[in-house]
PDB file of C-alpha atoms in Angstrom:
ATOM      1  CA  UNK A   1     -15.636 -42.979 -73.131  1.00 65.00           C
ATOM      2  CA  UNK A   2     -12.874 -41.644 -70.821  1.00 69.00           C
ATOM      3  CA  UNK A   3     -14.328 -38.112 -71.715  1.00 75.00           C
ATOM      4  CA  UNK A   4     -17.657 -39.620 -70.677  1.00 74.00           C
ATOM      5  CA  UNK A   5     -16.304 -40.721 -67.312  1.00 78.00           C
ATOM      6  CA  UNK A   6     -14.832 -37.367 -66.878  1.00 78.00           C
ATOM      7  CA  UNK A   7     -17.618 -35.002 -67.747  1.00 81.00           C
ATOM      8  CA  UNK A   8     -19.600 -37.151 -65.012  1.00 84.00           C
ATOM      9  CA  UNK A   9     -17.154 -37.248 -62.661  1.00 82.00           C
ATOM     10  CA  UNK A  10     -17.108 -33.543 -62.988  1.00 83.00           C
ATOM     11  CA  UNK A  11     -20.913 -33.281 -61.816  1.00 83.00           C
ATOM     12  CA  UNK A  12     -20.724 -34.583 -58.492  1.00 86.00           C
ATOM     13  CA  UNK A  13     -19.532 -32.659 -55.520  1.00 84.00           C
ATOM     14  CA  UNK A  14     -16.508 -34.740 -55.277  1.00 85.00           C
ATOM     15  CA  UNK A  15     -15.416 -33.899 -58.401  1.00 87.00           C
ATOM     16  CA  UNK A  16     -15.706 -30.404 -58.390  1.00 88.00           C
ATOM     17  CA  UNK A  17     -14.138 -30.513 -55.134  1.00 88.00           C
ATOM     18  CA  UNK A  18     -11.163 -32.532 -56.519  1.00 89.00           C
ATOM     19  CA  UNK A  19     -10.904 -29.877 -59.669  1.00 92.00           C
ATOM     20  CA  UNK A  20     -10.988 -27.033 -56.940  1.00 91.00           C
ATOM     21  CA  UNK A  21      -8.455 -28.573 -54.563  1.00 90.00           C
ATOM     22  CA  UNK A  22      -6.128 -29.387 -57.507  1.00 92.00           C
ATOM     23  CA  UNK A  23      -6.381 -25.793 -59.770  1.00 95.00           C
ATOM     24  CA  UNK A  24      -6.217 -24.048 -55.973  1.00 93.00           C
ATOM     25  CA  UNK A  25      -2.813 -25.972 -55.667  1.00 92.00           C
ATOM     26  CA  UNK A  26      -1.584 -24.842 -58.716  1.00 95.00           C
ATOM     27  CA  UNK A  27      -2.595 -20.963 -57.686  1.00 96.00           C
ATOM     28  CA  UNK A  28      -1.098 -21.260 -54.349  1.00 96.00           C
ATOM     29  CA  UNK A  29       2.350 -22.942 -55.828  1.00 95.00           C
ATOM     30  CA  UNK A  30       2.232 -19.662 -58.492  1.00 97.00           C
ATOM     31  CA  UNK A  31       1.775 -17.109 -55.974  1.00 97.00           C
ATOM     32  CA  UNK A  32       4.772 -18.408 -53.823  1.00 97.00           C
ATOM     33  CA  UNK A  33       7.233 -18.073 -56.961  1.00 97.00           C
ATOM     34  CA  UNK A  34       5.323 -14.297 -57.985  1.00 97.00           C
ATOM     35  CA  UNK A  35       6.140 -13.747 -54.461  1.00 98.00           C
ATOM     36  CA  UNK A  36       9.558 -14.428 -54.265  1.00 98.00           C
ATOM     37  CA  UNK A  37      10.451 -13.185 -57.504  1.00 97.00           C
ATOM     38  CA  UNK A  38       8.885  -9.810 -56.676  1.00 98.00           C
ATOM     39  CA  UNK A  39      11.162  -9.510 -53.442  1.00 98.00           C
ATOM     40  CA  UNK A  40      14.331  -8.464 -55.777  1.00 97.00           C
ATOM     41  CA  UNK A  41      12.184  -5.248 -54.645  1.00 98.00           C
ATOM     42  CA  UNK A  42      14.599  -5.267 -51.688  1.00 98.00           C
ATOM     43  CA  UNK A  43      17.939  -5.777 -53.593  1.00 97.00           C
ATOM     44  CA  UNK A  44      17.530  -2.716 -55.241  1.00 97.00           C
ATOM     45  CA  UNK A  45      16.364  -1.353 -58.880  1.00 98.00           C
ATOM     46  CA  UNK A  46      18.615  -3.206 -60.643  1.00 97.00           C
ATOM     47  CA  UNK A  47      18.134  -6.403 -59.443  1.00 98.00           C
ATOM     48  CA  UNK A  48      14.381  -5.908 -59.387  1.00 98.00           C
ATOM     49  CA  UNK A  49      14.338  -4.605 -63.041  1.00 98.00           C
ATOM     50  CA  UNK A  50      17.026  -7.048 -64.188  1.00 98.00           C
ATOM     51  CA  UNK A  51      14.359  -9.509 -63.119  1.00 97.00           C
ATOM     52  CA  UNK A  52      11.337  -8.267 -64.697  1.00 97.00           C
ATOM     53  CA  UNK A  53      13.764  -7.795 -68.230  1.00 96.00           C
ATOM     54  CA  UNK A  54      14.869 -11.244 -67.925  1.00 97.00           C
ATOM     55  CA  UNK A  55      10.995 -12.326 -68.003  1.00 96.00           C
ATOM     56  CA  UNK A  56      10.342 -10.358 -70.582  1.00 94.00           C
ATOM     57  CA  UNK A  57      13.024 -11.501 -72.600  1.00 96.00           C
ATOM     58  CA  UNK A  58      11.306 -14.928 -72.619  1.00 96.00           C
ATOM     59  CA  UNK A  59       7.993 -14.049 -74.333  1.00 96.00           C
ATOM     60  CA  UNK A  60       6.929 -17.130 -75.364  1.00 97.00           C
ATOM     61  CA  UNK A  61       6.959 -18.996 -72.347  1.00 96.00           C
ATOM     62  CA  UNK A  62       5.648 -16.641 -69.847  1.00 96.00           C
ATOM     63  CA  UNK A  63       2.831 -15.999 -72.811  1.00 97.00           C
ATOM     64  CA  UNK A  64       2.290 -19.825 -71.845  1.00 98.00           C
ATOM     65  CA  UNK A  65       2.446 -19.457 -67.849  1.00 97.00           C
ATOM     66  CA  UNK A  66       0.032 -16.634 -68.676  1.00 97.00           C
ATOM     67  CA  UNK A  67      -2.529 -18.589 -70.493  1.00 98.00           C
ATOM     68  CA  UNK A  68      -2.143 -21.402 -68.537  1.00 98.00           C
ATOM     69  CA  UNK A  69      -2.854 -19.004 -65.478  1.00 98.00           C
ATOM     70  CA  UNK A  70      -5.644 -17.845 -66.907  1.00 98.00           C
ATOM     71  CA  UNK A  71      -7.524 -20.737 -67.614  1.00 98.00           C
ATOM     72  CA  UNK A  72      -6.771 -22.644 -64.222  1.00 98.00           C
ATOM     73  CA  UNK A  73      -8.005 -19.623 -62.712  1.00 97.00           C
ATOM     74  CA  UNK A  74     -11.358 -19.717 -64.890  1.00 97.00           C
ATOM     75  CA  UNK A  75     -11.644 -23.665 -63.873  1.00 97.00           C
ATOM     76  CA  UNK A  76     -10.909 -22.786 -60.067  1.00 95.00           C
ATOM     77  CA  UNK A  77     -13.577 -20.284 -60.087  1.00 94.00           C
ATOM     78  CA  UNK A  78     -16.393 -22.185 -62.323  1.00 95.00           C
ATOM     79  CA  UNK A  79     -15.737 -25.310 -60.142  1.00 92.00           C
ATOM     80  CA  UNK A  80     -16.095 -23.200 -56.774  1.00 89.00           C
ATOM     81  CA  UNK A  81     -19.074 -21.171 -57.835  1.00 90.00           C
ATOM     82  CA  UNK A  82     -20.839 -24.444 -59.196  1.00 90.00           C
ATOM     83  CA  UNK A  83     -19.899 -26.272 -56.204  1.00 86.00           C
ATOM     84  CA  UNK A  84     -21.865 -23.782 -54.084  1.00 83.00           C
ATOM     85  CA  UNK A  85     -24.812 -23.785 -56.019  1.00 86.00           C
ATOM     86  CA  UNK A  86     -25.244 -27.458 -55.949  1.00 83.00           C
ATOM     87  CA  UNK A  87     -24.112 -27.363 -52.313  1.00 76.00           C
ATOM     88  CA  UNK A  88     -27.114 -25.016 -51.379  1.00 78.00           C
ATOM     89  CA  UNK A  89     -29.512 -26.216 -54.022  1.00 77.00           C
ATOM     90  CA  UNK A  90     -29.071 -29.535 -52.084  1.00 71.00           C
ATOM     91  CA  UNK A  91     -29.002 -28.694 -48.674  1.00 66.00           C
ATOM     92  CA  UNK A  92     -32.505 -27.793 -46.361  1.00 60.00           C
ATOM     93  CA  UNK A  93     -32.450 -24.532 -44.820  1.00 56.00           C
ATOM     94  CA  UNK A  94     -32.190 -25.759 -41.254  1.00 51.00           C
ATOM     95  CA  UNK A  95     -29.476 -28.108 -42.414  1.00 49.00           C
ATOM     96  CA  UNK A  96     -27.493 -25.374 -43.922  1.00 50.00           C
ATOM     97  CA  UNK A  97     -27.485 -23.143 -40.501  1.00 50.00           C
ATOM     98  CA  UNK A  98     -26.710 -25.700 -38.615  1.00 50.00           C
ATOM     99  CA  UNK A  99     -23.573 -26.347 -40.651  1.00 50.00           C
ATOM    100  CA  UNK A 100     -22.659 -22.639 -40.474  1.00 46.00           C
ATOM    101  CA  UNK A 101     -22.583 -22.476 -37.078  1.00 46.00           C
ATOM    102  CA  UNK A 102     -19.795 -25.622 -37.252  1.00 45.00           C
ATOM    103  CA  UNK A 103     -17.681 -24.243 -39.648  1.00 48.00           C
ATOM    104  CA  UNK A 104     -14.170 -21.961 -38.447  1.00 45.00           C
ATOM    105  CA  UNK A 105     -13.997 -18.170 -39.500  1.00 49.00           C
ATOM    106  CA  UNK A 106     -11.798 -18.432 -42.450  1.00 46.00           C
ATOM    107  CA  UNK A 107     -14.369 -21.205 -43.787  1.00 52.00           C
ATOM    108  CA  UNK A 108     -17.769 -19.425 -43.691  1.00 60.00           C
ATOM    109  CA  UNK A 109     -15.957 -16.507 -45.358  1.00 70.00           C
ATOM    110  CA  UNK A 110     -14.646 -18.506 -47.993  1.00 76.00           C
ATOM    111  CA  UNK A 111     -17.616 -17.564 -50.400  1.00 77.00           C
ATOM    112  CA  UNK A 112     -16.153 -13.790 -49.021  1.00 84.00           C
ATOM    113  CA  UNK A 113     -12.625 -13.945 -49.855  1.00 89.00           C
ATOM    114  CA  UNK A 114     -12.709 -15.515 -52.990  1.00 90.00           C
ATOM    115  CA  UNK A 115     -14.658 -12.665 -54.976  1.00 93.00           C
ATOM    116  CA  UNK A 116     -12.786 -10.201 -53.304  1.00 95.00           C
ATOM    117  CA  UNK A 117      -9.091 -11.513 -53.652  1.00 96.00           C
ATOM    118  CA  UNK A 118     -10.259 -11.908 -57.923  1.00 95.00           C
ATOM    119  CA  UNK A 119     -11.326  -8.229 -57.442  1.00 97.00           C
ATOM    120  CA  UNK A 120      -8.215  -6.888 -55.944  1.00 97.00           C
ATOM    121  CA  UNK A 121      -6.530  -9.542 -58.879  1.00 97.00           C
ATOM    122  CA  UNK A 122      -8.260  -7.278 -61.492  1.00 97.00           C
ATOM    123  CA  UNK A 123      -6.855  -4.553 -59.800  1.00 97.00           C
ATOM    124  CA  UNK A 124      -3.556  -5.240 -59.419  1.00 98.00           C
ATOM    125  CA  UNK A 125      -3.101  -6.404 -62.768  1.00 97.00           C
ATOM    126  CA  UNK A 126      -4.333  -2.884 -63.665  1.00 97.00           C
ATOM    127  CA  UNK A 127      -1.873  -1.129 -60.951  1.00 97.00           C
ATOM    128  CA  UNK A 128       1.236  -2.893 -62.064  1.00 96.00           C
ATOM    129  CA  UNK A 129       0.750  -4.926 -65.224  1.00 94.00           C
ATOM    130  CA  UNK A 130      -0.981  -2.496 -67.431  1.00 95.00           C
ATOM    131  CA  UNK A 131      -0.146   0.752 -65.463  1.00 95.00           C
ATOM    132  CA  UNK A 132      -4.003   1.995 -66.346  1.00 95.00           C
ATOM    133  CA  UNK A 133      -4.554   2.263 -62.638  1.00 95.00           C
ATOM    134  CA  UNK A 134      -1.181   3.874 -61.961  1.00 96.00           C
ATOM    135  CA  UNK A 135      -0.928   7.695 -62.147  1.00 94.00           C
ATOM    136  CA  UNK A 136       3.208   7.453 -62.684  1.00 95.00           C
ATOM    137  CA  UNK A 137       3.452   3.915 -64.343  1.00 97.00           C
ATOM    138  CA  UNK A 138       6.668   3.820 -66.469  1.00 96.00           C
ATOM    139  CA  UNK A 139       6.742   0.814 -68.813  1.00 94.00           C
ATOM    140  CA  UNK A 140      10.158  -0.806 -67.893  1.00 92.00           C
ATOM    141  CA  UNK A 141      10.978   0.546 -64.553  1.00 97.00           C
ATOM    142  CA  UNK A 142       8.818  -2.158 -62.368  1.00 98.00           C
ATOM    143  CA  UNK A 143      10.898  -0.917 -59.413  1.00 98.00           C
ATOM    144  CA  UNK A 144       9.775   2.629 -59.517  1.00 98.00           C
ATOM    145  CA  UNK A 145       6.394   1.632 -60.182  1.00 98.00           C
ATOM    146  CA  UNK A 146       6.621  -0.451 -57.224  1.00 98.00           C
ATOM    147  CA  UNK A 147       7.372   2.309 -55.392  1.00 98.00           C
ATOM    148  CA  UNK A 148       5.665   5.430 -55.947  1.00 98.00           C
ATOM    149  CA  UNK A 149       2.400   3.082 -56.023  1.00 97.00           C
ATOM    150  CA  UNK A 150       3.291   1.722 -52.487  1.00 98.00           C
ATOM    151  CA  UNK A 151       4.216   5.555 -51.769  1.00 97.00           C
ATOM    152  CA  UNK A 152       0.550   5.797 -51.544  1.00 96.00           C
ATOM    153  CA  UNK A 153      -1.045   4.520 -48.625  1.00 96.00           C
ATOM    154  CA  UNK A 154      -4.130   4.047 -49.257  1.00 97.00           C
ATOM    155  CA  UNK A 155      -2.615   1.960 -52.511  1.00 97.00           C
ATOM    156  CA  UNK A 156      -0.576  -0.178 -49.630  1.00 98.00           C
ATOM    157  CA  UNK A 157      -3.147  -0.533 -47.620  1.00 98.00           C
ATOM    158  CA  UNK A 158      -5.443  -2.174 -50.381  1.00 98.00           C
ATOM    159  CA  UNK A 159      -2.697  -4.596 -50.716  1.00 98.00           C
ATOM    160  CA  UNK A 160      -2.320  -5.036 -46.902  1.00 98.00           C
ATOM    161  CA  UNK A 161      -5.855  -5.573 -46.705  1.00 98.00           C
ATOM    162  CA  UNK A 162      -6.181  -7.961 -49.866  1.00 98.00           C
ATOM    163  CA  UNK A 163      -3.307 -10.288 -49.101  1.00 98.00           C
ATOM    164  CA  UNK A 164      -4.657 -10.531 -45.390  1.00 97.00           C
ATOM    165  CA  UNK A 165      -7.980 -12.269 -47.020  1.00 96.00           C
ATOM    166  CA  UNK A 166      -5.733 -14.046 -48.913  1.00 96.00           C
ATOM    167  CA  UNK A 167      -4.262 -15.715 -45.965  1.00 95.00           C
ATOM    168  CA  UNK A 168      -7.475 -16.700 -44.874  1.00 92.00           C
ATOM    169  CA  UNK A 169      -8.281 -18.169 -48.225  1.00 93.00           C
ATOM    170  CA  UNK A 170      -5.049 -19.847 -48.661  1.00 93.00           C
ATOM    171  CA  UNK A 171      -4.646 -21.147 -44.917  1.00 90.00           C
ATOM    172  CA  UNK A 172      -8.329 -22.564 -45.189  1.00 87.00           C
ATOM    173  CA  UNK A 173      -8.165 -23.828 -48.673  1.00 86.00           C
ATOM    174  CA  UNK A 174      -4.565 -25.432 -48.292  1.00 86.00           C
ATOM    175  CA  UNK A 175      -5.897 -27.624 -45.205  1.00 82.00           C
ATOM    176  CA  UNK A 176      -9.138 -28.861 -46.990  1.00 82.00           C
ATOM    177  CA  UNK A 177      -7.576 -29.647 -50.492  1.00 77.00           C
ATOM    178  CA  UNK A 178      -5.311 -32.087 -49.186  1.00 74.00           C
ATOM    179  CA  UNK A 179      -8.354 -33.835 -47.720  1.00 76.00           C
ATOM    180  CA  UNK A 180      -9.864 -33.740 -50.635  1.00 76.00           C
ATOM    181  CA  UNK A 181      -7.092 -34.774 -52.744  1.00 72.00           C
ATOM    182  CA  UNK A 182      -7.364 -38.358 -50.271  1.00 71.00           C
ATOM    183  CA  UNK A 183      -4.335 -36.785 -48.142  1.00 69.00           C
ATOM    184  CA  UNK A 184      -5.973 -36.618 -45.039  1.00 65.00           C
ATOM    185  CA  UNK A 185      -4.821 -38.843 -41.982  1.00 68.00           C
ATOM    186  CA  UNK A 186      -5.179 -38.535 -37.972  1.00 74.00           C
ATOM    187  CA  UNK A 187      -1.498 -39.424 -37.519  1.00 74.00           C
ATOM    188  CA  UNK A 188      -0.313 -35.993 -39.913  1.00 71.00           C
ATOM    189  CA  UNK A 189      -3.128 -33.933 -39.453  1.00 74.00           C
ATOM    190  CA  UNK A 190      -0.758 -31.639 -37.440  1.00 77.00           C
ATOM    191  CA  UNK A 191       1.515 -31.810 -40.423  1.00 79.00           C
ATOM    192  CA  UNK A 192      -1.287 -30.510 -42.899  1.00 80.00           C
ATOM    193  CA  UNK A 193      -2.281 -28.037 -40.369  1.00 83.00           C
ATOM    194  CA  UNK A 194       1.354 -26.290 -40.119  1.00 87.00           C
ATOM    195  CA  UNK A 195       1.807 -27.100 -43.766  1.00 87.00           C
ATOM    196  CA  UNK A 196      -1.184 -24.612 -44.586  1.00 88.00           C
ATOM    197  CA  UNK A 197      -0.345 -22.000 -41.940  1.00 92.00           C
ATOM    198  CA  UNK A 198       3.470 -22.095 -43.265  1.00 94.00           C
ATOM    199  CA  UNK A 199       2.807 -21.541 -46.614  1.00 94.00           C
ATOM    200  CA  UNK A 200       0.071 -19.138 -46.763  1.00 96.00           C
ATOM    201  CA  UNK A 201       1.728 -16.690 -43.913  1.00 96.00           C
ATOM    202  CA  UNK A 202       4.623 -16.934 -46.140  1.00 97.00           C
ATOM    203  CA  UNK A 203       2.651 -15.592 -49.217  1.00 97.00           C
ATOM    204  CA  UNK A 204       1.373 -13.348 -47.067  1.00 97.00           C
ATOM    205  CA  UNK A 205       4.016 -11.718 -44.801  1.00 98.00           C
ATOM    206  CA  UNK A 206       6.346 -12.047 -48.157  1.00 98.00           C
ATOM    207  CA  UNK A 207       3.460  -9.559 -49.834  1.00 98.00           C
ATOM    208  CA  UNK A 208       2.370  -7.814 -47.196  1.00 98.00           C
ATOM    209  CA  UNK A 209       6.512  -6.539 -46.358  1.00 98.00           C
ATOM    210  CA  UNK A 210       6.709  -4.663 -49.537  1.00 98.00           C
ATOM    211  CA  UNK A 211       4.470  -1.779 -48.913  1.00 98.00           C
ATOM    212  CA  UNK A 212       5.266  -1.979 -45.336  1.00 98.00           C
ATOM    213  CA  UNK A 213       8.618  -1.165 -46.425  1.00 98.00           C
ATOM    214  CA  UNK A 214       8.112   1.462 -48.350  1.00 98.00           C
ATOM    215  CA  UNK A 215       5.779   3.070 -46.555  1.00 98.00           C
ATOM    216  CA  UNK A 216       8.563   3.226 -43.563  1.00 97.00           C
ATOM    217  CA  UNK A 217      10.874   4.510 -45.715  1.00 96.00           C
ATOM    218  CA  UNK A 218      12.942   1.148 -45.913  1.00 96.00           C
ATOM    219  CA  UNK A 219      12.465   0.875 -49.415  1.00 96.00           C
ATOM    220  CA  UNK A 220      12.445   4.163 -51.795  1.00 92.00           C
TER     221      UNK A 220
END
């Protein structure tokens, strides 16, 4: 029954949107802590490397995080995709323009950023996770890897450029979920608003300083 109620909550817009806004939530709340875990960068090798060894050491749990990860990303992305569809499938043309032409920059792009933030994802996972992408990966030594990819600038400026349309996803995604999610008032919209610029120019700026670094010789 409850799986019933679910399962057709699921189908409507609102609940798609509610699956979205929540699994988004999670994503964001991840990438803060991969953020500020991967700033040991400026500490030094050991710290940096100390880190990645203490993760390591703890297989079975970030084997959960990991799967976990993985399948909240899968729902955030089936949800959003499916959302569309109906979204459009429902709309008239003339209707659709006209909301277009309402909608802020980092909103009409949203159907933008997303594929190409989960393509730099792929990427990056690749680059630093796998080292398949990385000409002078060295399993274990996360802080060289670090830096003889960011060495490369047109390596940095991928990640410059991906983490900028991350902002945009992030700053416009964080202010609609809590709407969404009910959270929405007059009286603290001001407080959502700075709450999703904060956040997702943390993220950002926190990412984007690591190849700016090294390319400027900060960091090497």
């Amino acid at each position: 029954m409850q799986r019933d109620m679910a399962l057709s909550f699921y189908r409507t817009a609102v609940g798609k949107k509610a699956v979205v806004a929540v699994t988004g939530i999670a994503l964001a709340l991840f990438l803060l802590v991969h953020m500020l875990g991967n700033l040991q960068l400026f500490s030094g090798p050991e710290a940096l490397n100390g880190y990645a060894r203490f993760l390591h050491s703890k297989p079975a749990i970030v084997g959960l995080v990991r799967i976990v990860l993985v399948v909240v990303l899968v729902v955030h992305v089936t949800a959003t995709l499916q959302l569309f569809l109906q979204n459009r499938a429902a709309r008239p043309q003339g209707y659709r323009m006209r909301r277009y032409e309402e909608v802020d920059a980092s909103s009409s792009t949203m159907v933008v950023t997303g594929p190409l933030v989960l393509a730099f994802l792929a990427y990056h996972l690749l680059h630093f996770t796998f080292g398949s992408a990385h000409p002078s990966f060295q399993p274990g030594d996360v802080y060289h890897n670090v830096v003889a990819g960011f060495s490369n600038w047109w390596v940095s400026g991928t990640y410059i450029l991906a983490n900028l349309l991350l902002f945009l996803h992030l700053r416009h995604g964080l202010w609609s979920w809590f709407q969404t999610l009910g959270l929405a008032h007059p009286r603290y919209n001001h407080w959502r608003r700075w709450f999703a610029w904060a956040l997702s120019l943390a993220i950002g700026i926190g990412n984007i300083s690591m190849p700016v670094a090294v390319l400027a010789g900060w960091v090497r």
